[in-house]
N, CA, C and O atoms as a Tinker XYZ file with bonds, in Angstrom:
   344  protein
     1  N     35.027000 -133.819000   13.502000    73     2
     2  CA    34.446000 -135.064000   13.910000    64     1     3
     3  C     35.596000 -136.120000   14.342000    63     2     4     5
     4  O     36.488000 -136.377000   13.533000    81     3
     5  N     35.574000 -136.696000   15.547000    73     3     6
     6  CA    36.563000 -137.589000   16.094000    64     5     7
     7  C     36.489000 -138.800000   15.206000    63     6     8     9
     8  O     35.401000 -139.211000   14.802000    81     7
     9  N     37.702000 -139.416000   14.874000    73     7    10
    10  CA    37.738000 -140.566000   14.257000    64     9    11
    11  C     38.355000 -141.625000   14.855000    63    10    12    13
    12  O     38.967000 -141.479000   15.913000    81    11
    13  N     38.246000 -142.886000   14.185000    73    11    14
    14  CA    38.745000 -144.063000   14.911000    64    13    15
    15  C     39.280000 -144.963000   13.765000    63    14    16    17
    16  O     38.569000 -145.147000   12.778000    81    15
    17  N     40.480000 -145.515000   13.861000    73    15    18
    18  CA    40.989000 -146.353000   12.771000    64    17    19
    19  C     40.538000 -147.733000   13.037000    63    18    20    21
    20  O     40.640000 -148.286000   14.131000    81    19
    21  N     40.002000 -148.287000   11.908000    73    19    22
    22  CA    39.529000 -149.774000   11.767000    64    21    23
    23  C     40.308000 -150.406000   10.856000    63    22    24    25
    24  O     40.557000 -149.806000    9.810000    81    23
    25  N     40.770000 -151.552000   11.045000    73    23    26
    26  CA    41.539000 -152.410000   10.334000    64    25    27
    27  C     40.951000 -153.528000    9.906000    63    26    28    29
    28  O     40.389000 -154.202000   10.769000    81    27
    29  N     40.929000 -153.961000    8.635000    73    27    30
    30  CA    40.251000 -155.126000    8.206000    64    29    31
    31  C     41.054000 -155.858000    6.981000    63    30    32    33
    32  O     41.509000 -155.199000    6.046000    81    31
    33  N     41.168000 -157.058000    7.056000    73    31    34
    34  CA    41.885000 -157.789000    6.008000    64    33    35
    35  C     40.717000 -157.996000    4.869000    63    34    36    37
    36  O     39.605000 -158.419000    5.187000    81    35
    37  N     41.065000 -157.660000    3.507000    73    35    38
    38  CA    40.127000 -157.747000    2.518000    64    37    39
    39  C     40.921000 -158.670000    1.433000    63    38    40    41
    40  O     42.151000 -158.729000    1.419000    81    39
    41  N     40.189000 -159.295000    0.640000    73    39    42
    42  CA    40.765000 -160.295000   -0.511000    64    41    43
    43  C     41.565000 -159.077000   -1.326000    63    42    44    45
    44  O     41.160000 -157.919000   -1.427000    81    43
    45  N     42.739000 -159.594000   -1.856000    73    43    46
    46  CA    43.510000 -158.774000   -2.675000    64    45    47
    47  C     42.643000 -158.225000   -3.932000    63    46    48    49
    48  O     42.621000 -157.014000   -4.153000    81    47
    49  N     41.987000 -159.061000   -4.684000    73    47    50
    50  CA    41.268000 -158.395000   -5.721000    64    49    51
    51  C     40.302000 -157.345000   -5.394000    63    50    52    53
    52  O     40.008000 -156.498000   -6.238000    81    51
    53  N     39.763000 -157.348000   -4.161000    73    51    54
    54  CA    38.928000 -156.190000   -3.841000    64    53    55
    55  C     39.713000 -154.929000   -3.419000    63    54    56    57
    56  O     39.292000 -153.799000   -3.664000    81    55
    57  N     40.930000 -155.186000   -2.742000    73    55    58
    58  CA    41.769000 -154.242000   -2.505000    64    57    59
    59  C     42.277000 -153.611000   -3.667000    63    58    60    61
    60  O     42.439000 -152.391000   -3.629000    81    59
    61  N     42.579000 -154.301000   -4.785000    73    59    62
    62  CA    43.121000 -153.787000   -6.156000    64    61    63
    63  C     42.022000 -152.927000   -6.736000    63    62    64    65
    64  O     42.294000 -151.860000   -7.288000    81    63
    65  N     40.746000 -153.386000   -6.618000    73    63    66
    66  CA    39.539000 -152.599000   -7.087000    64    65    67
    67  C     39.349000 -151.243000   -6.322000    63    66    68    69
    68  O     38.933000 -150.274000   -6.957000    81    67
    69  N     39.605000 -151.143000   -5.131000    73    67    70
    70  CA    39.528000 -150.048000   -4.348000    64    69    71
    71  C     40.614000 -149.144000   -4.700000    63    70    72    73
    72  O     40.343000 -147.944000   -4.739000    81    71
    73  N     41.725000 -149.501000   -4.945000    73    71    74
    74  CA    43.044000 -148.718000   -5.396000    64    73    75
    75  C     42.618000 -148.140000   -6.788000    63    74    76    77
    76  O     42.815000 -146.964000   -7.097000    81    75
    77  N     42.085000 -148.960000   -7.512000    73    75    78
    78  CA    41.827000 -148.613000   -8.975000    64    77    79
    79  C     40.710000 -147.369000   -8.975000    63    78    80    81
    80  O     40.754000 -146.374000   -9.699000    81    79
    81  N     39.809000 -147.653000   -8.081000    73    79    82
    82  CA    38.680000 -146.709000   -8.027000    64    81    83
    83  C     39.271000 -145.437000   -7.332000    63    82    84    85
    84  O     38.968000 -144.354000   -7.833000    81    83
    85  N     40.024000 -145.453000   -6.312000    73    83    86
    86  CA    40.635000 -144.318000   -5.840000    64    85    87
    87  C     41.539000 -143.436000   -6.804000    63    86    88    89
    88  O     41.650000 -142.214000   -6.709000    81    87
    89  N     42.097000 -144.148000   -7.642000    73    87    90
    90  CA    43.085000 -143.480000   -8.556000    64    89    91
    91  C     41.988000 -142.783000   -9.723000    63    90    92    93
    92  O     42.118000 -141.641000  -10.164000    81    91
    93  N     41.085000 -143.568000  -10.041000    73    91    94
    94  CA    40.217000 -142.906000  -11.239000    64    93    95
    95  C     39.316000 -141.734000  -10.577000    63    94    96    97
    96  O     38.923000 -140.815000  -11.295000    81    95
    97  N     39.016000 -141.773000   -9.303000    73    95    98
    98  CA    38.226000 -140.523000   -8.836000    64    97    99
    99  C     39.150000 -139.702000   -8.172000    63    98   100   101
   100  O     38.710000 -138.714000   -7.582000    81    99
   101  N     40.528000 -139.972000   -8.163000    73    99   102
   102  CA    41.530000 -138.989000   -7.475000    64   101   103
   103  C     41.143000 -138.722000   -5.979000    63   102   104   105
   104  O     41.221000 -137.602000   -5.475000    81   103
   105  N     40.776000 -139.689000   -5.402000    73   103   106
   106  CA    40.458000 -139.621000   -3.849000    64   105   107
   107  C     41.394000 -140.599000   -3.175000    63   106   108   109
   108  O     41.964000 -141.506000   -3.782000    81   107
   109  N     41.514000 -140.358000   -1.885000    73   107   110
   110  CA    42.352000 -141.305000   -1.028000    64   109   111
   111  C     41.645000 -142.708000   -0.910000    63   110   112   113
   112  O     40.418000 -142.753000   -1.007000    81   111
   113  N     42.300000 -143.730000   -0.726000    73   111   114
   114  CA    41.790000 -145.079000   -0.583000    64   113   115
   115  C     40.666000 -145.127000    0.698000    63   114   116   117
   116  O     39.573000 -145.694000    0.698000    81   115
   117  N     41.259000 -144.398000    1.708000    73   115   118
   118  CA    40.416000 -144.206000    2.933000    64   117   119
   119  C     38.919000 -143.643000    2.657000    63   118   120   121
   120  O     37.951000 -144.076000    3.280000    81   119
   121  N     38.826000 -142.682000    1.709000    73   119   122
   122  CA    37.632000 -141.932000    1.435000    64   121   123
   123  C     36.754000 -143.154000    0.737000    63   122   124   125
   124  O     35.601000 -143.371000    1.110000    81   123
   125  N     37.294000 -143.817000   -0.148000    73   123   126
   126  CA    36.446000 -144.757000   -0.919000    64   125   127
   127  C     35.892000 -145.793000    0.084000    63   126   128   129
   128  O     34.699000 -146.095000    0.055000    81   127
   129  N     36.810000 -146.375000    1.033000    73   127   130
   130  CA    36.326000 -147.339000    2.139000    64   129   131
   131  C     35.149000 -146.672000    3.025000    63   130   132   133
   132  O     34.123000 -147.278000    3.334000    81   131
   133  N     35.424000 -145.418000    3.368000    73   131   134
   134  CA    34.594000 -144.709000    4.165000    64   133   135
   135  C     33.138000 -144.539000    3.433000    63   134   136   137
   136  O     32.099000 -144.709000    4.071000    81   135
   137  N     33.143000 -144.261000    2.326000    73   135   138
   138  CA    31.849000 -144.094000    1.598000    64   137   139
   139  C     31.172000 -145.389000    1.366000    63   138   140   141
   140  O     29.948000 -145.492000    1.439000    81   139
   141  N     32.024000 -146.460000    1.064000    73   139   142
   142  CA    31.309000 -147.868000    1.044000    64   141   143
   143  C     30.791000 -148.254000    2.232000    63   142   144   145
   144  O     29.661000 -148.743000    2.231000    81   143
   145  N     31.526000 -148.106000    3.481000    73   143   146
   146  CA    31.034000 -148.529000    4.803000    64   145   147
   147  C     29.812000 -147.830000    5.156000    63   146   148   149
   148  O     28.814000 -148.425000    5.562000    81   147
   149  N     29.887000 -146.484000    4.995000    73   147   150
   150  CA    28.585000 -145.724000    5.308000    64   149   151
   151  C     27.428000 -146.118000    4.515000    63   150   152   153
   152  O     26.307000 -146.151000    5.024000    81   151
   153  N     27.643000 -146.423000    3.275000    73   151   154
   154  CA    26.508000 -146.947000    2.426000    64   153   155
   155  C     25.842000 -148.218000    2.890000    63   154   156   157
   156  O     24.634000 -148.451000    2.881000    81   155
   157  N     26.976000 -149.129000    3.361000    73   155   158
   158  CA    26.461000 -150.420000    3.808000    64   157   159
   159  C     25.679000 -150.341000    5.217000    63   158   160   161
   160  O     24.642000 -150.971000    5.427000    81   159
   161  N     26.265000 -149.535000    6.108000    73   159   162
   162  CA    25.642000 -149.368000    7.233000    64   161   163
   163  C     24.345000 -148.796000    7.217000    63   162   164   165
   164  O     23.477000 -149.188000    7.995000    81   163
   165  N     24.149000 -147.888000    6.378000    73   163   166
   166  CA    22.828000 -147.222000    6.194000    64   165   167
   167  C     21.798000 -148.179000    5.536000    63   166   168   169
   168  O     20.607000 -148.158000    5.845000    81   167
   169  N     22.266000 -148.927000    4.712000    73   167   170
   170  CA    21.456000 -150.200000    4.125000    64   169   171
   171  C     20.972000 -151.216000    5.231000    63   170   172   173
   172  O     19.789000 -151.539000    5.337000    81   171
   173  N     21.923000 -151.670000    6.002000    73   171   174
   174  CA    21.708000 -152.504000    7.096000    64   173   175
   175  C     20.664000 -151.932000    8.159000    63   174   176   177
   176  O     19.746000 -152.622000    8.601000    81   175
   177  N     20.882000 -150.648000    8.515000    73   175   178
   178  CA    19.928000 -149.975000    9.374000    64   177   179
   179  C     18.498000 -149.841000    8.838000    63   178   180   181
   180  O     17.493000 -149.930000    9.542000    81   179
   181  N     18.512000 -149.620000    7.526000    73   179   182
   182  CA    16.999000 -149.544000    6.780000    64   181   183
   183  C     16.569000 -150.857000    6.729000    63   182   184   185
   184  O     15.350000 -150.946000    6.871000    81   183
   185  N     17.138000 -151.890000    6.578000    73   183   186
   186  CA    16.923000 -153.336000    6.606000    64   185   187
   187  C     16.297000 -153.686000    7.976000    63   186   188   189
   188  O     15.234000 -154.304000    8.033000    81   187
   189  N     16.921000 -153.314000    9.004000    73   187   190
   190  CA    16.451000 -153.581000   10.445000    64   189   191
   191  C     15.234000 -152.930000   10.555000    63   190   192   193
   192  O     14.278000 -153.571000   10.991000    81   191
   193  N     15.077000 -151.578000   10.185000    73   191   194
   194  CA    13.902000 -150.864000   10.453000    64   193   195
   195  C     12.797000 -151.364000    9.654000    63   194   196   197
   196  O     11.670000 -151.200000   10.120000    81   195
   197  N     12.913000 -151.900000    8.615000    73   195   198
   198  CA    11.818000 -152.483000    7.741000    64   197   199
   199  C     11.392000 -153.821000    8.286000    63   198   200   201
   200  O     10.241000 -154.244000    8.178000    81   199
   201  N     12.430000 -154.503000    8.908000    73   199   202
   202  CA    12.106000 -155.931000    9.507000    64   201   203
   203  C     11.255000 -155.629000   10.760000    63   202   204   205
   204  O     10.277000 -156.320000   11.045000    81   203
   205  N     11.618000 -154.681000   11.422000    73   203   206
   206  CA    10.834000 -154.527000   12.769000    64   205   207
   207  C      9.529000 -153.827000   12.377000    63   206   208   209
   208  O      8.588000 -154.057000   13.136000    81   207
   209  N      9.307000 -153.071000   11.407000    73   207   210
   210  CA     8.046000 -152.672000   10.888000    64   209   211
   211  C      7.170000 -153.850000   10.544000    63   210   212   213
   212  O      6.028000 -153.944000   10.993000    81   211
   213  N      7.746000 -154.805000    9.693000    73   211   214
   214  CA     6.986000 -156.100000    9.189000    64   213   215
   215  C      6.678000 -156.743000   10.409000    63   214   216   217
   216  O      5.510000 -157.107000   10.545000    81   215
   217  N      7.435000 -156.950000   11.277000    73   215   218
   218  CA     7.133000 -157.745000   12.541000    64   217   219
   219  C      5.977000 -157.184000   13.347000    63   218   220   221
   220  O      5.109000 -157.850000   13.910000    81   219
   221  N      6.094000 -155.810000   13.319000    73   219   222
   222  CA     4.998000 -155.096000   14.001000    64   221   223
   223  C      3.563000 -155.369000   13.363000    63   222   224   225
   224  O      2.576000 -155.631000   14.051000    81   223
   225  N      3.556000 -155.283000   12.017000    73   223   226
   226  CA     2.513000 -155.795000   11.242000    64   225   227
   227  C      1.799000 -157.025000   11.575000    63   226   228   229
   228  O      0.596000 -157.144000   11.807000    81   227
   229  N      2.829000 -158.045000   11.564000    73   227   230
   230  CA     2.420000 -159.371000   11.955000    64   229   231
   231  C      1.894000 -159.469000   13.283000    63   230   232   233
   232  O      1.011000 -160.305000   13.477000    81   231
   233  N      2.294000 -158.745000   14.239000    73   231   234
   234  CA     1.718000 -158.812000   15.597000    64   233   235
   235  C      0.293000 -158.168000   15.686000    63   234   236   237
   236  O     -0.497000 -158.486000   16.575000    81   235
   237  N      0.046000 -157.366000   14.845000    73   235   238
   238  CA    -1.271000 -156.858000   14.806000    64   237   239
   239  C     -2.183000 -157.514000   13.781000    63   238   240   241
   240  O     -3.349000 -157.132000   13.686000    81   239
   241  N     -1.707000 -158.480000   13.014000    73   239   242
   242  CA    -2.435000 -159.324000   12.223000    64   241   243
   243  C     -2.647000 -158.528000   10.740000    63   242   244   245
   244  O     -3.549000 -158.801000    9.949000    81   243
   245  N     -1.859000 -157.731000   10.589000    73   243   246
   246  CA    -1.856000 -156.880000    9.128000    64   245   247
   247  C     -0.917000 -157.760000    8.175000    63   246   248   249
   248  O      0.249000 -157.444000    7.939000    81   247
   249  N     -1.432000 -158.695000    7.746000    73   247   250
   250  CA    -0.851000 -159.658000    6.921000    64   249   251
   251  C     -1.699000 -160.052000    5.585000    63   250   252   253
   252  O     -2.883000 -159.727000    5.508000    81   251
   253  N     -1.142000 -160.661000    4.689000    73   251   254
   254  CA    -1.909000 -161.114000    3.474000    64   253   255
   255  C     -1.469000 -162.566000    3.385000    63   254   256   257
   256  O     -0.303000 -162.948000    3.480000    81   255
   257  N     -2.640000 -163.403000    3.174000    73   255   258
   258  CA    -2.426000 -164.937000    3.191000    64   257   259
   259  C     -1.535000 -165.347000    1.973000    63   258   260   261
   260  O     -1.759000 -164.851000    0.869000    81   259
   261  N     -0.655000 -166.135000    2.141000    73   259   262
   262  CA     0.196000 -166.524000    1.045000    64   261   263
   263  C     -0.627000 -167.174000   -0.103000    63   262   264   265
   264  O     -0.169000 -166.978000   -1.228000    81   263
   265  N     -1.591000 -167.803000   -0.027000    73   263   266
   266  CA    -2.325000 -168.434000   -1.012000    64   265   267
   267  C     -2.853000 -167.260000   -1.989000    63   266   268   269
   268  O     -2.882000 -167.334000   -3.217000    81   267
   269  N     -3.291000 -166.090000   -1.149000    73   267   270
   270  CA    -3.927000 -165.033000   -1.968000    64   269   271
   271  C     -2.755000 -164.386000   -2.821000    63   270   272   273
   272  O     -3.023000 -164.031000   -3.969000    81   271
   273  N     -1.536000 -164.222000   -2.350000    73   271   274
   274  CA    -0.588000 -163.641000   -3.017000    64   273   275
   275  C     -0.135000 -164.398000   -4.141000    63   274   276   277
   276  O      0.205000 -163.838000   -5.183000    81   275
   277  N     -0.105000 -165.820000   -3.970000    73   275   278
   278  CA     0.324000 -166.802000   -4.947000    64   277   279
   279  C     -0.823000 -166.673000   -6.079000    63   278   280   281
   280  O     -0.433000 -166.599000   -7.244000    81   279
   281  N     -1.890000 -166.650000   -5.879000    73   279   282
   282  CA    -2.870000 -166.565000   -6.821000    64   281   283
   283  C     -2.807000 -165.376000   -7.710000    63   282   284   285
   284  O     -2.972000 -165.467000   -8.926000    81   283
   285  N     -2.530000 -164.082000   -6.995000    73   283   286
   286  CA    -2.317000 -162.930000   -7.595000    64   285   287
   287  C     -1.126000 -163.170000   -8.607000    63   286   288   289
   288  O     -1.317000 -162.972000   -9.807000    81   287
   289  N      0.038000 -163.572000   -8.159000    73   287   290
   290  CA     1.286000 -163.691000   -8.662000    64   289   291
   291  C      1.083000 -164.585000  -10.121000    63   290   292   293
   292  O      1.487000 -164.223000  -11.226000    81   291
   293  N      0.427000 -165.709000   -9.845000    73   291   294
   294  CA     0.109000 -166.794000  -10.954000    64   293   295
   295  C     -0.586000 -166.114000  -12.015000    63   294   296   297
   296  O     -0.385000 -166.409000  -13.194000    81   295
   297  N     -1.477000 -165.125000  -11.617000    73   295   298
   298  CA    -2.494000 -164.457000  -12.636000    64   297   299
   299  C     -1.748000 -163.323000  -13.480000    63   298   300   301
   300  O     -2.285000 -162.813000  -14.464000    81   299
   301  N     -0.558000 -162.984000  -13.061000    73   299   302
   302  CA     0.012000 -161.968000  -13.882000    64   301   303
   303  C      0.389000 -162.364000  -15.166000    63   302   304   305
   304  O      0.507000 -161.524000  -16.059000    81   303
   305  N      0.633000 -163.788000  -15.393000    73   303   306
   306  CA     0.977000 -164.394000  -16.746000    64   305   307
   307  C     -0.151000 -164.593000  -17.494000    63   306   308   309
   308  O      0.020000 -164.981000  -18.649000    81   307
   309  N     -1.417000 -164.392000  -17.045000    73   307   310
   310  CA    -2.538000 -164.889000  -17.711000    64   309   311
   311  C     -3.175000 -163.585000  -18.475000    63   310   312   313
   312  O     -2.731000 -162.445000  -18.342000    81   311
   313  N     -4.282000 -163.943000  -19.289000    73   311   314
   314  CA    -4.970000 -162.788000  -20.024000    64   313   315
   315  C     -5.698000 -161.820000  -19.017000    63   314   316   317
   316  O     -5.855000 -160.638000  -19.325000    81   315
   317  N     -6.127000 -162.306000  -17.852000    73   315   318
   318  CA    -6.815000 -161.477000  -16.958000    64   317   319
   319  C     -6.209000 -161.532000  -15.560000    63   318   320   321
   320  O     -6.547000 -162.392000  -14.747000    81   319
   321  N     -5.340000 -160.626000  -15.316000    73   319   322
   322  CA    -4.619000 -160.521000  -13.999000    64   321   323
   323  C     -5.549000 -160.136000  -13.009000    63   322   324   325
   324  O     -6.529000 -159.428000  -13.240000    81   323
   325  N     -5.206000 -160.660000  -11.767000    73   323   326
   326  CA    -6.017000 -160.177000  -10.599000    64   325   327
   327  C     -5.551000 -158.910000  -10.200000    63   326   328   329
   328  O     -4.448000 -158.556000  -10.616000    81   327
   329  N     -6.351000 -157.992000   -9.294000    73   327   330
   330  CA    -5.858000 -156.935000   -8.783000    64   329   331
   331  C     -4.762000 -157.341000   -7.584000    63   330   332   333
   332  O     -4.933000 -158.407000   -6.992000    81   331
   333  N     -3.828000 -156.626000   -7.294000    73   331   334
   334  CA    -2.761000 -156.746000   -6.258000    64   333   335
   335  C     -3.645000 -156.704000   -4.992000    63   334   336   337
   336  O     -4.500000 -155.847000   -4.770000    81   335
   337  N     -3.294000 -157.843000   -4.111000    73   335   338
   338  CA    -3.847000 -157.957000   -2.841000    64   337   339
   339  C     -3.439000 -156.749000   -1.899000    63   338   340   341
   340  O     -2.349000 -156.187000   -2.005000    81   339
   341  N     -4.344000 -156.419000   -1.025000    73   339   342
   342  CA    -4.121000 -155.374000   -0.168000    64   341   343
   343  C     -4.195000 -155.849000    1.284000    63   342   344
   344  O     -4.021000 -155.050000    2.205000    81   343
């Protein structure tokens, strides 16, 4: 796989944590950074996918009224909780 160097300034305490983690795992610092960056990018892509899915639901009216959700949430502390809204 072709690679590209990316340079970033990070706070010294974070860099020291990365160095300590690399030493503990016996891995290069670049490997640690690559793993962390990959995980973050995956998380952001999933967040975007879920946001677009939610907006599509709103567009077709597949929503639950806030009042109904609030009543359900309030009932969770009571003796007789309401069923989760669908």
